[in-house]
C-alpha cells in the first residue's frame, strides 16, 4: 500500500546561513579582539532561602556579554553551569568587595577556547571563555563571525541593579 | 497575601531612592495635614508620560547597537592617539546623551572609559569624570536629554529649536572647558590597540526608534504628548516588546513621587524661593546649581519651577548642578557603580570643573 503524501510545510522553512569553518575561526578572533575591551561589574542578590549569590558580569560597551558565577566560599570563579550560592557568609559587603577584587584580577586571566559551537535557532556562534581549567562564560557572535551579540536580558538586569 | 507583601517590602528595601521619597511623602502628609494627598494637582502626568516615552525609545535605540558601533569606530579613528581617543569618546558621549537620556549614555560609555584608561595609562577616575561631564553637558542641549529638561520644556512651553538654541552657549562653553581637561589627562602614548569588534547593529531597531523619537518630539510640541506615548509603546511592541516589561517602572514611580514631594516642599517654602528667584539671572543660576547639590537636579527643578519666570537661568543652573557633587545628578551615581571608583576620587575631578564652569556661566549670563 503506498504511503500517504506527507503533510505540506506551512510557508518556506527558515533558511539557515551556510556554516563555514572560517566563520568559526573569525568568531573566535572577534572574541579575542574584544577581550581587551571587556570590563566587569558585580551582581549580588540574596535568595528567598537567605543564600547569597554573586556573579561577575562581563560588560562590553555597556552591554552584558555573560556572567561568571562567583563562589563566596572559595573566593574563586565557579564553572559555567554551577551557580555557587552560599549561606555561609558573615558580611555581604565583604563578599562583594572580594568579588570585585577578583573581577579586576580575572580579566587578565581569561582565555578564549579555540573552538566554537553553533546555535542554529539563534544563528549565532558561542565562543567559550575559560579561567584556568574552568569554562566560565560564553560569548555569542553573529553567524558571520563579525559582531558580538549581547545578552540583552542580563544587560537589563545589570541596569536595574546599578540604578 | 503575606508573600506579596514580602515581595513589595523587598522591592522597597532594594530601591533606596523610591523608599526615601515615599518616606518623605508620608512626612509631608503629616506636615501639611493631608493637603499633600491631593495628588492630581501635584503630579505632572504629561511630563511623566514624556519621560516614559523617551525612556522607551532610548532603550530601543540603545539595543540597536548604534552607539556601541560608533564607540568602536571612534576607537578605530583615534589611530593610537590617546588625546584623540578621549576627545572622540567625550564628544560621542555628549552627542549620545542629547538623544538618549544621560543615564543611558553613562551605561554605554563609562565601561569604555574604564578600558580607555587601561589602554592609555590615564587615571580611571579622570576618564570616568570626563565621560560623566560630557554626558551631563551633552544632555543639556536638548529637551529630551535629561528629565529636568523635559520638565522645563513642558512647563515653559518652549519650542524644541528655541530650547536647543538657548542651551547652545552653555553646552559650547562646557565642552570647550572639557577639552582642557582632556589635555590635562596627560595620557601617555599607548602602544597601539586593536579596534574593538562592534556589537551587532540592528537597523530594524534603529530606524523605527529614530522615527518614533522625531514623532514624539513633534507631538509634544503640538500638545499631543499622550499620542507620543502611544507612538513609543507601538514602537516597542513592533521592535522589542520585552522592553515594555523590563523598563525601570520604579524609577518612573520615583519621578512621580519627586513631583509630589518637591511641589509640596516648593509650596511650603514659596515665600523664600520666590524672593530668592526674583533676585535676577545670576542668583537664580546659583540657587538652582546650589539646590541641585543638596537634593539633585530633578527635585531642584521641580522646587523652582513655579518661582522662576525665565527658563534659561533655571535650565543653566540645574544642568550645571549635575556636574558638581555626585548627588547633583542620578546619572553620576551610575558612573560610580559601573566603574567602582570612589566618590572622593570622582569629586577630585568633578568639583574643579564645576567651579570653573560656574564662573564661566556666570560671566556668560552677565554679558
Coordinates of C-alpha atoms in Angstrom, one line a residue:
Chain A
X1 CA 0.0 0.0 0.0
X2 CA 1.6 3.4 -1.0
X3 CA 2.4 5.8 1.9
X4 CA 0.1 8.9 2.0
X5 CA 1.9 12.0 0.9
X6 CA 3.5 13.9 3.8
X7 CA 1.6 17.0 5.1
X8 CA 2.7 20.2 3.5
X9 CA 5.0 22.5 5.4
X10 CA 3.4 25.9 6.0
X11 CA 5.5 28.6 4.5
X12 CA 9.1 28.2 3.5
X13 CA 11.4 26.6 6.0
X14 CA 13.7 29.0 7.9
X15 CA 16.8 29.5 5.8
X16 CA 19.9 29.0 7.8
X17 CA 23.1 30.7 6.7
X18 CA 25.8 28.3 5.5
X19 CA 28.2 27.4 8.2
X20 CA 31.9 27.5 7.4
X21 CA 35.0 26.7 9.4
X22 CA 36.3 30.2 8.6
X23 CA 33.4 31.8 10.3
X24 CA 34.0 29.9 13.5
X25 CA 37.7 31.0 13.4
X26 CA 36.6 34.6 12.7
X27 CA 34.2 34.4 15.7
X28 CA 37.0 33.2 18.0
X29 CA 39.2 36.0 16.8
X30 CA 36.4 38.5 17.3
X31 CA 36.1 37.5 20.9
X32 CA 39.9 37.6 21.3
X33 CA 39.9 41.2 20.0
X34 CA 37.0 42.1 22.2
X35 CA 38.5 40.7 25.4
X36 CA 40.8 43.7 25.9
X37 CA 37.8 46.0 26.0
X38 CA 35.8 44.0 28.5
X39 CA 35.1 45.4 31.9
X40 CA 33.3 43.9 34.8
X41 CA 30.7 44.7 37.4
X42 CA 29.2 42.7 40.3
X43 CA 25.6 41.5 40.6
X44 CA 24.7 40.1 44.0
X45 CA 21.4 39.0 45.4
X46 CA 20.1 37.1 48.4
X47 CA 17.7 34.3 47.5
X48 CA 14.5 33.5 49.3
X49 CA 16.3 31.0 51.5
X50 CA 18.8 33.6 52.5
X51 CA 21.6 32.3 50.3
X52 CA 23.9 34.9 48.8
X53 CA 24.6 34.6 45.0
X54 CA 27.3 36.8 43.4
X55 CA 28.0 37.0 39.7
X56 CA 30.8 38.8 37.9
X57 CA 29.2 40.3 34.8
X58 CA 31.3 40.8 31.7
X59 CA 30.5 44.2 30.1
X60 CA 31.4 45.3 26.7
X61 CA 30.5 48.9 25.6
X62 CA 27.7 49.0 28.2
X63 CA 26.2 45.6 27.2
X64 CA 26.5 42.5 29.2
X65 CA 28.0 39.5 27.4
X66 CA 27.7 36.9 30.1
X67 CA 28.0 36.3 33.9
X68 CA 30.7 34.4 35.7
X69 CA 29.5 32.7 38.9
X70 CA 31.5 33.6 41.9
X71 CA 31.9 31.1 44.8
X72 CA 31.7 33.0 48.0
X73 CA 33.1 30.1 50.0
X74 CA 36.3 29.6 47.9
X75 CA 36.6 33.1 46.6
X76 CA 37.1 31.8 43.1
X77 CA 35.0 31.6 39.9
X78 CA 32.7 28.7 39.6
X79 CA 32.5 26.8 36.3
X80 CA 29.6 27.6 33.9
X81 CA 26.5 25.6 35.0
X82 CA 27.3 25.7 38.7
X83 CA 25.9 28.9 40.3
X84 CA 27.6 28.9 43.7
X85 CA 25.2 30.5 46.1
X86 CA 26.1 30.1 49.8
X87 CA 24.5 30.5 53.2
X88 CA 27.9 30.6 54.8
X89 CA 29.0 34.2 54.8
X90 CA 29.3 36.7 57.5
X91 CA 29.1 40.0 55.7
X92 CA 27.6 40.6 52.3
X93 CA 29.6 43.8 51.7
X94 CA 32.9 41.9 52.4
X95 CA 31.9 39.1 50.0
X96 CA 31.0 41.7 47.3
X97 CA 34.3 43.5 47.9
X98 CA 36.3 40.3 47.4
X99 CA 34.3 39.5 44.3
X100 CA 35.1 43.0 42.9
X101 CA 38.8 42.4 43.6
X102 CA 38.6 39.0 41.8
X103 CA 36.7 40.6 38.9
X104 CA 39.6 43.0 38.4
X105 CA 42.1 40.2 38.5
X106 CA 40.2 37.7 36.4
X107 CA 40.2 39.9 33.3
X108 CA 43.8 39.3 32.8
X109 CA 43.5 35.5 33.3
X110 CA 40.6 34.8 31.0
X111 CA 41.4 33.0 27.8
X112 CA 39.4 32.2 24.7
X113 CA 38.9 28.5 24.0
X114 CA 39.9 27.8 20.4
X115 CA 36.6 26.3 19.4
X116 CA 33.0 27.4 19.0
X117 CA 29.6 25.9 19.0
X118 CA 26.8 27.0 16.7
X119 CA 23.3 27.6 17.9
X120 CA 21.0 27.3 14.9
X121 CA 17.8 28.8 16.5
X122 CA 19.8 31.9 17.5
X123 CA 22.0 31.9 14.3
X124 CA 25.0 32.6 16.5
X125 CA 28.3 31.2 17.4
X126 CA 29.1 30.6 21.0
X127 CA 32.7 31.0 22.0
X128 CA 33.7 29.8 25.4
X129 CA 35.9 31.8 27.8
X130 CA 37.9 29.9 30.3
X131 CA 39.7 30.7 33.6
X132 CA 42.4 28.1 34.2
X133 CA 40.6 24.8 33.5
X134 CA 37.0 26.0 34.0
X135 CA 34.8 27.3 31.2
X136 CA 33.3 30.3 33.0
X137 CA 31.5 32.2 30.3
X138 CA 30.1 32.1 26.8
X139 CA 30.2 34.9 24.3
X140 CA 27.8 35.0 21.4
X141 CA 28.9 36.1 18.0
X142 CA 26.9 36.6 14.8
X143 CA 26.9 33.8 12.3
X144 CA 29.4 35.6 10.0
X145 CA 31.8 35.8 13.0
X146 CA 32.0 39.6 12.9
X147 CA 29.7 41.1 15.5
X148 CA 29.2 40.4 19.2
X149 CA 25.7 39.6 20.4
X150 CA 25.0 40.9 23.9
X151 CA 22.9 39.1 26.5
X152 CA 20.1 41.7 26.5
X153 CA 18.2 40.2 29.4
X154 CA 21.4 40.3 31.6
X155 CA 22.1 43.8 30.4
X156 CA 18.7 44.9 31.7
X157 CA 19.3 43.1 35.0
X158 CA 22.6 45.0 35.4
X159 CA 20.9 48.3 34.7
X160 CA 18.2 47.6 37.3
X161 CA 20.8 46.6 39.8
X162 CA 23.1 49.6 39.1
X163 CA 20.3 52.1 39.3
Chain B
X1 CA -1.1 37.8 50.7
X2 CA 1.9 37.6 53.0
X3 CA 4.2 36.6 50.1
X4 CA 3.0 39.5 48.0
X5 CA 3.6 41.9 50.9
X6 CA 7.1 40.5 51.4
X7 CA 7.8 40.9 47.7
X8 CA 6.8 44.6 47.9
X9 CA 8.9 45.1 51.1
X10 CA 11.9 43.5 49.3
X11 CA 11.4 45.8 46.4
X12 CA 11.3 48.9 48.6
X13 CA 14.3 47.8 50.5
X14 CA 16.2 47.3 47.3
X15 CA 15.3 50.7 46.0
X16 CA 16.7 53.4 48.3
X17 CA 15.5 56.3 46.2
X18 CA 11.9 55.2 46.0
X19 CA 11.8 54.4 49.7
X20 CA 13.3 57.7 50.7
X21 CA 10.8 59.6 48.5
X22 CA 8.0 57.6 49.9
X23 CA 9.1 58.3 53.5
X24 CA 9.4 62.0 52.7
X25 CA 5.9 61.9 51.3
X26 CA 4.5 60.4 54.4
X27 CA 6.2 63.1 56.5
X28 CA 4.8 65.8 54.2
X29 CA 1.3 64.4 54.5
X30 CA 1.6 64.8 58.3
X31 CA 3.2 68.3 58.0
X32 CA 0.5 69.6 55.6
X33 CA -2.3 67.9 57.4
X34 CA -3.4 65.9 54.4
X35 CA -3.0 68.6 51.8
X36 CA -0.2 66.5 50.2
X37 CA -2.8 63.9 49.4
X38 CA -4.2 66.0 46.6
X39 CA -2.2 64.1 44.0
X40 CA -3.9 65.2 40.9
X41 CA -2.7 68.8 41.1
X42 CA 0.8 67.8 42.1
X43 CA 1.8 65.2 39.5
X44 CA 2.6 66.5 36.0
X45 CA 1.2 63.5 34.2
X46 CA 2.2 64.8 30.8
X47 CA 5.8 65.4 31.8
X48 CA 5.9 61.9 33.2
X49 CA 4.4 60.4 30.1
X50 CA 7.0 62.3 28.0
X51 CA 9.8 61.0 30.2
X52 CA 8.5 57.5 29.9
X53 CA 8.2 57.8 26.1
X54 CA 11.8 59.0 25.8
X55 CA 13.0 56.2 28.2
X56 CA 11.2 53.6 26.0
X57 CA 12.7 54.9 22.7
X58 CA 16.1 55.4 24.3
X59 CA 16.1 51.7 25.3
X60 CA 15.3 50.7 21.7
X61 CA 18.0 53.0 20.4
X62 CA 20.5 51.5 22.7
X63 CA 19.6 47.9 21.9
X64 CA 20.1 48.8 18.2
X65 CA 23.8 48.8 19.0
X66 CA 24.2 52.2 17.1
X67 CA 26.1 54.0 19.9
X68 CA 28.3 51.0 20.7
X69 CA 29.0 50.8 17.0
X70 CA 30.0 54.4 17.0
X71 CA 32.3 53.9 20.0
X72 CA 34.1 51.1 18.2
X73 CA 34.5 53.4 15.2
X74 CA 35.8 56.2 17.4
X75 CA 38.5 53.9 18.9
X76 CA 39.5 52.9 15.3
X77 CA 39.5 56.6 14.2
X78 CA 41.8 57.6 17.1
X79 CA 44.6 55.6 15.4
X80 CA 46.5 55.1 18.6
X81 CA 46.4 58.7 19.8
X82 CA 45.2 58.9 23.4
X83 CA 44.1 62.6 23.2
X84 CA 42.1 61.9 20.0
X85 CA 40.5 58.8 21.7
X86 CA 39.4 60.8 24.7
X87 CA 38.2 63.7 22.6
X88 CA 36.1 61.4 20.3
X89 CA 34.7 59.4 23.2
X90 CA 33.7 62.5 25.1
X91 CA 32.0 64.1 22.0
X92 CA 30.3 60.8 21.3
X93 CA 29.1 60.6 24.9
X94 CA 27.8 64.2 24.7
X95 CA 26.1 63.6 21.4
X96 CA 24.5 60.3 22.6
X97 CA 23.3 61.9 25.8
X98 CA 21.5 64.6 23.9
X99 CA 19.5 61.9 22.1
X100 CA 19.1 59.1 24.6
X101 CA 18.9 60.2 28.3
X102 CA 22.2 60.9 30.1
X103 CA 21.9 57.9 32.4
X104 CA 21.7 55.6 29.3
X105 CA 24.8 57.4 27.9
X106 CA 26.6 56.6 31.2
X107 CA 25.8 52.9 30.8
X108 CA 27.2 52.9 27.3
X109 CA 30.4 54.9 27.8
X110 CA 31.6 54.5 31.4
X111 CA 32.8 51.0 30.6
X112 CA 34.6 52.3 27.5
X113 CA 36.2 55.0 29.7
X114 CA 37.5 52.3 32.1
X115 CA 39.0 50.4 29.2
X116 CA 40.4 53.6 27.7
X117 CA 42.3 54.3 31.0
X118 CA 43.7 50.8 30.8
X119 CA 44.9 51.4 27.2
X120 CA 46.2 55.0 27.6
X121 CA 47.6 55.0 31.1
X122 CA 45.4 57.9 32.2
X123 CA 43.8 57.7 35.6
X124 CA 40.4 55.9 35.6
X125 CA 38.7 58.5 37.8
X126 CA 39.7 61.3 35.5
X127 CA 38.4 59.4 32.4
X128 CA 35.2 58.5 34.2
X129 CA 34.8 62.1 35.2
X130 CA 35.3 63.2 31.6
X131 CA 32.6 60.8 30.4
X132 CA 30.2 61.8 33.3
X133 CA 30.8 65.5 32.5
X134 CA 30.3 65.1 28.7
X135 CA 27.1 63.0 29.2
X136 CA 25.7 65.6 31.6
X137 CA 26.7 68.6 29.5
X138 CA 25.6 67.0 26.2
X139 CA 22.3 66.0 27.7
X140 CA 21.6 69.7 28.5
X141 CA 21.4 70.6 24.8
X142 CA 18.0 69.1 24.0
X143 CA 14.7 69.0 25.9
X144 CA 14.8 65.2 25.8
X145 CA 18.4 64.8 27.0
X146 CA 17.5 64.5 30.7
X147 CA 14.4 64.6 32.9
X148 CA 14.9 68.1 34.2
X149 CA 15.0 69.4 30.6
X150 CA 11.8 67.5 29.8
X151 CA 10.1 69.2 32.8
X152 CA 11.4 72.7 31.9
X153 CA 10.4 72.2 28.2
X154 CA 6.9 71.3 29.1
X155 CA 6.4 73.9 31.8
X156 CA 7.6 76.9 29.9
X157 CA 6.1 75.8 26.6
X158 CA 9.4 76.4 24.7
X159 CA 9.8 75.3 21.1
X160 CA 12.3 72.5 20.6
X161 CA 14.6 74.6 18.4
X162 CA 14.4 77.6 20.8
X163 CA 15.4 75.3 23.6
X164 CA 18.4 74.0 21.7
X165 CA 19.4 77.5 20.6
X166 CA 19.1 78.7 24.2
X167 CA 21.2 75.9 25.6
X168 CA 23.9 76.0 22.9
X169 CA 26.1 78.7 24.6
X170 CA 26.1 76.7 27.9
X171 CA 26.9 73.4 26.1
X172 CA 29.6 75.1 23.9
X173 CA 31.4 76.6 27.0
X174 CA 31.0 73.3 28.9
X175 CA 32.6 71.2 26.1
X176 CA 35.4 73.7 25.5
X177 CA 36.3 73.6 29.2
X178 CA 36.1 69.8 29.0
X179 CA 38.7 69.8 26.2
X180 CA 41.1 71.4 28.6
X181 CA 40.5 68.5 31.0
X182 CA 41.4 66.1 28.2
X183 CA 44.7 67.8 27.7
X184 CA 45.3 67.6 31.5
X185 CA 44.5 63.8 31.3
X186 CA 48.2 63.5 30.4
X187 CA 47.7 60.2 28.8
X188 CA 50.9 58.8 27.6
X189 CA 51.1 57.3 24.1
X190 CA 49.6 53.9 24.1
X191 CA 51.5 51.0 22.4
X192 CA 48.7 50.8 19.9
X193 CA 45.4 48.9 20.4
X194 CA 43.4 46.8 18.1
X195 CA 40.0 48.2 17.0
X196 CA 37.3 46.7 19.1
X197 CA 34.8 44.5 17.3
X198 CA 31.3 46.0 17.0
X199 CA 28.2 44.9 18.9
X200 CA 25.6 43.6 16.5
X201 CA 24.0 46.6 14.8
X202 CA 20.2 46.2 14.2
X203 CA 18.9 48.7 11.7
X204 CA 15.4 47.3 12.2
X205 CA 15.6 48.8 15.7
X206 CA 17.5 51.9 14.9
X207 CA 15.2 53.2 12.1
X208 CA 11.8 52.8 14.0
X209 CA 13.4 54.3 17.1
X210 CA 14.7 57.4 15.3
X211 CA 11.3 57.9 13.6
X212 CA 9.5 57.4 16.9
X213 CA 11.7 59.9 18.6
X214 CA 11.0 62.6 16.0
X215 CA 7.3 61.8 16.2
X216 CA 7.3 62.1 20.0
X217 CA 9.1 65.5 19.8
X218 CA 6.7 66.8 17.2
X219 CA 3.6 65.5 19.0
X220 CA 4.9 67.0 22.3
X221 CA 5.5 70.4 20.6
X222 CA 1.9 70.4 19.3
X223 CA 0.4 69.4 22.7
X224 CA -0.3 65.8 21.9
X225 CA 2.1 64.2 24.5
X226 CA -0.2 61.2 25.2
X227 CA -0.3 60.4 21.4
X228 CA 3.5 60.5 21.6
X229 CA 3.3 57.9 24.4
X230 CA 1.2 55.7 22.1
X231 CA 3.8 56.0 19.4
X232 CA 6.6 55.0 21.8
X233 CA 4.6 52.0 23.0
X234 CA 3.8 51.0 19.5
X235 CA 7.5 51.2 18.5
X236 CA 8.4 49.0 21.5
X237 CA 5.7 46.5 20.6
X238 CA 6.9 46.3 17.0
X239 CA 10.6 46.1 17.7
X240 CA 11.3 44.7 21.2
X241 CA 8.2 44.0 23.2
X242 CA 10.4 42.8 26.1
X243 CA 11.5 46.4 26.7
X244 CA 7.9 47.2 27.9
X245 CA 8.2 44.7 30.7
X246 CA 11.8 45.4 31.6
X247 CA 11.8 49.2 31.8
X248 CA 12.5 50.6 35.3
X249 CA 9.0 51.4 36.4
X250 CA 10.2 52.0 40.0
X251 CA 12.3 54.9 38.6
X252 CA 9.3 56.3 36.9
X253 CA 7.3 55.9 40.2
X254 CA 10.2 57.7 41.9
X255 CA 9.9 60.6 39.4
X256 CA 6.1 60.8 40.2
X257 CA 7.0 60.9 43.9
X258 CA 9.6 63.6 43.2
X259 CA 6.9 65.7 41.6
X260 CA 4.6 65.3 44.6
X261 CA 7.2 65.7 47.3
X262 CA 9.0 68.7 45.9
X263 CA 5.9 70.5 44.7
X264 CA 4.7 70.3 48.3
X265 CA 8.0 71.5 49.6
X266 CA 8.0 74.2 47.0
X267 CA 4.7 75.4 48.3
X268 CA 5.8 75.3 51.9
X269 CA 9.0 77.3 51.0
X270 CA 7.2 79.5 48.4
X271 CA 8.0 82.9 50.1
X272 CA 11.7 82.2 50.4
X273 CA 12.1 80.6 47.0
X274 CA 10.1 83.3 45.2
X275 CA 12.2 86.0 46.9
X276 CA 15.5 84.3 46.0
X277 CA 14.5 83.6 42.4
X278 CA 13.4 87.2 41.8
X279 CA 16.9 88.5 42.6
X280 CA 18.0 88.1 39.0
X281 CA 19.6 85.8 36.5
X282 CA 22.9 85.1 38.2
X283 CA 21.3 84.5 41.7
X284 CA 18.8 82.1 40.0
X285 CA 21.6 80.1 38.4
X286 CA 23.5 80.0 41.7
X287 CA 20.3 79.0 43.5
X288 CA 19.5 76.2 41.0
X289 CA 23.0 74.9 40.9
X290 CA 23.3 75.0 44.7
X291 CA 20.0 73.3 45.4
X292 CA 20.9 70.6 42.9
X293 CA 23.9 69.7 45.1
X294 CA 21.6 69.2 48.1
X295 CA 18.6 67.4 46.5
X296 CA 19.8 66.5 43.0
X297 CA 18.9 68.4 39.8
X298 CA 15.4 67.0 39.1
X299 CA 14.0 67.8 42.5
X300 CA 15.7 71.2 42.4
X301 CA 13.9 71.9 39.0
X302 CA 10.5 70.9 40.5
X303 CA 11.2 73.1 43.5
X304 CA 11.9 76.2 41.5
X305 CA 9.6 75.7 38.6
X306 CA 6.8 77.9 39.8
X307 CA 9.1 80.6 41.1
X308 CA 11.4 81.3 38.2
X309 CA 9.9 83.4 35.3
X310 CA 12.6 82.9 32.7
X311 CA 13.5 79.3 31.8
X312 CA 17.2 79.7 30.8
X313 CA 18.7 80.6 34.2
X314 CA 16.9 77.6 35.7
X315 CA 18.0 75.3 32.9
X316 CA 21.6 76.6 33.1
X317 CA 21.6 76.2 36.9
X318 CA 20.2 72.7 37.2
X319 CA 22.3 71.3 34.4
X320 CA 25.4 72.9 35.8
X321 CA 24.4 71.4 39.1
X322 CA 24.6 67.9 37.6
X323 CA 28.4 68.2 37.2
X324 CA 29.2 69.2 40.8
X325 CA 28.7 66.8 43.7
X326 CA 27.8 63.2 42.8
X327 CA 24.4 63.9 44.3
X328 CA 23.8 66.6 41.8
X329 CA 22.7 64.1 39.2
X330 CA 21.4 60.5 39.4
X331 CA 23.5 59.7 36.4
X332 CA 26.7 60.3 38.4
X333 CA 25.8 57.5 40.8
X334 CA 25.6 55.2 37.8
X335 CA 29.1 56.2 36.8
X336 CA 30.4 55.4 40.3
X337 CA 28.7 52.0 40.4
X338 CA 29.8 51.0 37.0
X339 CA 33.4 52.0 37.4
X340 CA 33.9 51.1 41.0
X341 CA 35.8 54.3 41.7
X342 CA 35.3 56.1 45.0
X343 CA 33.1 59.2 45.4
X344 CA 36.1 61.2 46.6
X345 CA 38.1 60.3 43.6
X346 CA 35.4 61.4 41.2
X347 CA 34.8 64.6 43.2
X348 CA 38.5 65.4 42.8
X349 CA 37.9 65.9 39.1
X350 CA 34.2 67.0 39.1
X351 CA 34.5 69.8 41.6
X352 CA 37.2 71.9 39.9
X353 CA 35.4 71.6 36.6
X354 CA 32.1 72.6 38.3
X355 CA 33.8 75.7 39.9
X356 CA 35.3 76.7 36.6
X357 CA 32.1 76.2 34.6
X358 CA 30.1 78.0 37.2
X359 CA 32.4 81.0 36.9
X360 CA 32.2 81.0 33.1
X361 CA 28.4 80.6 33.1
X362 CA 28.0 83.5 35.5
X363 CA 30.2 85.6 33.2
X364 CA 28.1 84.4 30.2
X365 CA 24.9 85.4 32.0
X366 CA 26.2 88.8 32.9
X367 CA 27.1 89.6 29.3

